[in-house]
Short mmCIF file of C-alpha atoms in Angstrom, two decimals:
data_model
loop_
_atom_site.label_atom_id
_atom_site.label_comp_id
_atom_site.label_asym_id
_atom_site.label_seq_id
_atom_site.Cartn_x
_atom_site.Cartn_y
_atom_site.Cartn_z
CA GLY A 14 148.07 -6.42 -37.25
CA ARG A 15 144.71 -5.03 -36.60
CA ALA A 16 143.12 -1.64 -37.20
CA LEU A 17 142.74 0.46 -34.07
CA TYR A 18 139.61 2.29 -33.45
CA GLY A 19 139.21 5.75 -31.72
CA VAL A 20 136.95 8.74 -31.27
CA PRO A 21 138.61 11.60 -29.50
CA ASP A 22 136.29 13.64 -27.39
CA ILE A 23 137.43 17.08 -29.10
CA VAL A 24 139.13 18.15 -32.13
CA TYR A 25 140.07 21.51 -33.39
CA ARG A 26 141.43 22.23 -36.40
CA ASN A 27 143.12 25.74 -37.38
CA ARG A 28 141.58 26.49 -40.66
CA LYS A 29 144.66 28.79 -41.63
CA THR A 30 147.48 26.51 -40.43
CA GLY A 31 145.84 23.11 -40.71
CA GLU A 32 147.41 22.22 -36.99
CA ILE A 33 144.90 20.21 -34.95
CA MET A 34 144.30 19.84 -31.28
CA ILE A 35 143.02 16.74 -30.03
CA VAL A 36 141.29 16.92 -26.56
CA GLU A 37 140.32 14.11 -23.77
CA ILE A 38 138.39 14.69 -21.28
CA LYS A 39 138.46 12.60 -18.00
CA ALA A 40 136.60 12.65 -14.86
CA SER A 41 138.13 11.63 -11.67
CA GLU A 42 138.52 12.05 -7.97
CA ALA A 43 141.78 10.79 -8.47
CA GLU A 44 144.90 13.05 -8.37
CA ALA A 45 146.55 12.86 -11.79
CA PRO A 46 150.45 12.89 -11.71
CA ALA A 47 152.15 16.01 -13.04
CA ASP A 48 152.56 14.53 -16.46
CA GLY A 49 149.14 12.63 -16.44
CA TRP A 50 148.49 9.09 -16.25
CA PRO A 51 150.56 6.95 -18.73
CA ASN A 52 147.51 5.19 -20.06
CA LEU A 53 145.80 8.75 -20.92
CA ARG A 54 149.19 9.84 -22.83
CA ALA A 55 149.12 6.45 -24.78
CA GLN A 56 145.25 7.08 -25.67
CA LEU A 57 145.88 10.57 -26.92
CA TRP A 58 149.03 9.27 -28.78
CA CYS A 59 146.86 6.70 -30.49
CA TYR A 60 144.42 9.18 -31.50
CA ALA A 61 147.29 11.35 -33.04
CA GLN A 62 148.02 8.45 -35.44
CA ILE A 63 144.59 8.47 -37.00
CA ASP A 64 145.09 8.34 -40.83
CA ASP A 65 143.19 11.61 -41.40
CA TRP A 66 145.73 13.42 -39.72
CA ARG A 67 148.92 11.87 -41.16
CA ASP A 68 149.55 14.70 -43.08
CA VAL A 69 149.19 17.30 -40.33
CA SER A 70 151.94 19.85 -39.89
CA LYS A 71 151.45 20.22 -36.05
CA ILE A 72 149.47 17.90 -33.39
CA THR A 73 148.70 19.24 -29.86
CA LEU A 74 147.56 16.67 -27.54
CA VAL A 75 145.39 18.15 -24.29
CA SER A 76 143.96 16.19 -21.52
CA GLN A 77 141.35 18.16 -18.91
CA VAL A 78 140.90 16.44 -15.94
CA TRP A 79 137.62 17.05 -14.13
CA LYS A 80 136.02 16.37 -10.84
CA PRO A 81 132.75 14.66 -11.38
CA GLY A 82 129.97 17.34 -11.28
CA ALA A 83 132.49 20.30 -11.36
CA THR A 84 132.14 23.19 -13.76
CA THR A 85 135.81 23.88 -14.38
CA PRO A 86 138.29 21.67 -15.00
CA ARG A 87 141.03 21.04 -12.25
CA LYS A 88 143.71 19.93 -14.43
CA THR A 89 144.77 20.80 -18.01
CA LEU A 90 147.99 18.78 -19.55
CA ILE A 91 149.32 19.56 -22.72
CA TRP A 92 151.84 17.51 -25.06
CA ASP A 93 153.22 18.21 -28.15
CA ASN A 94 152.97 15.22 -30.36
CA ALA A 95 156.16 16.10 -32.07
CA SER A 96 158.31 15.77 -28.85
CA ARG A 97 160.93 12.83 -29.13
CA SER A 98 160.31 11.98 -25.19
CA PHE A 99 156.54 12.14 -25.57
CA GLN A 100 156.85 9.53 -28.54
CA GLU A 101 159.29 7.35 -27.14
CA GLY A 102 157.35 7.00 -23.90
CA CYS A 103 154.23 6.56 -25.79
CA ARG A 104 155.68 3.75 -28.34
CA ASN A 105 157.26 2.06 -25.59
CA MET A 106 153.96 1.31 -23.79
CA PHE A 107 152.26 0.65 -26.74
CA ASP A 108 154.77 -2.09 -27.64
CA ALA A 109 154.89 -3.53 -24.16
CA TYR A 110 150.90 -4.06 -24.42
CA ALA A 111 151.20 -5.48 -28.00
CA LYS A 112 153.32 -8.04 -26.68
CA CYS A 113 151.23 -8.81 -23.84
CA GLU A 114 148.23 -9.13 -26.01
CA THR A 115 149.98 -11.15 -28.13
CA ARG A 116 150.99 -13.83 -25.44
CA MET A 117 147.39 -13.61 -24.27
CA VAL A 118 146.11 -14.66 -27.53
CA LYS A 119 148.52 -17.43 -28.10
CA LYS A 120 147.36 -19.30 -25.07
#
């Protein structure tokens, strides 16, 4: 029942097509799984829900994982926000978090 607030690291907009690319940058020594960390995917998914982009025809979500102090990313992950499996996975995680949050607030 409350609005979310978020600030993506970078947002690119293609002036011709109107499509956008949302980029989230992480610095970590940890090995990122092949499909990225679940919380990272959920973070990008939330950014794609921002009202300013409600009418955008295509949203591409990108994560760059850098080793702290490095000059090049060690992993780049890309998701199509319209992908059914991406949407379902993130929605399920968001719903599970919302249920936990609700239970914590009621206590």
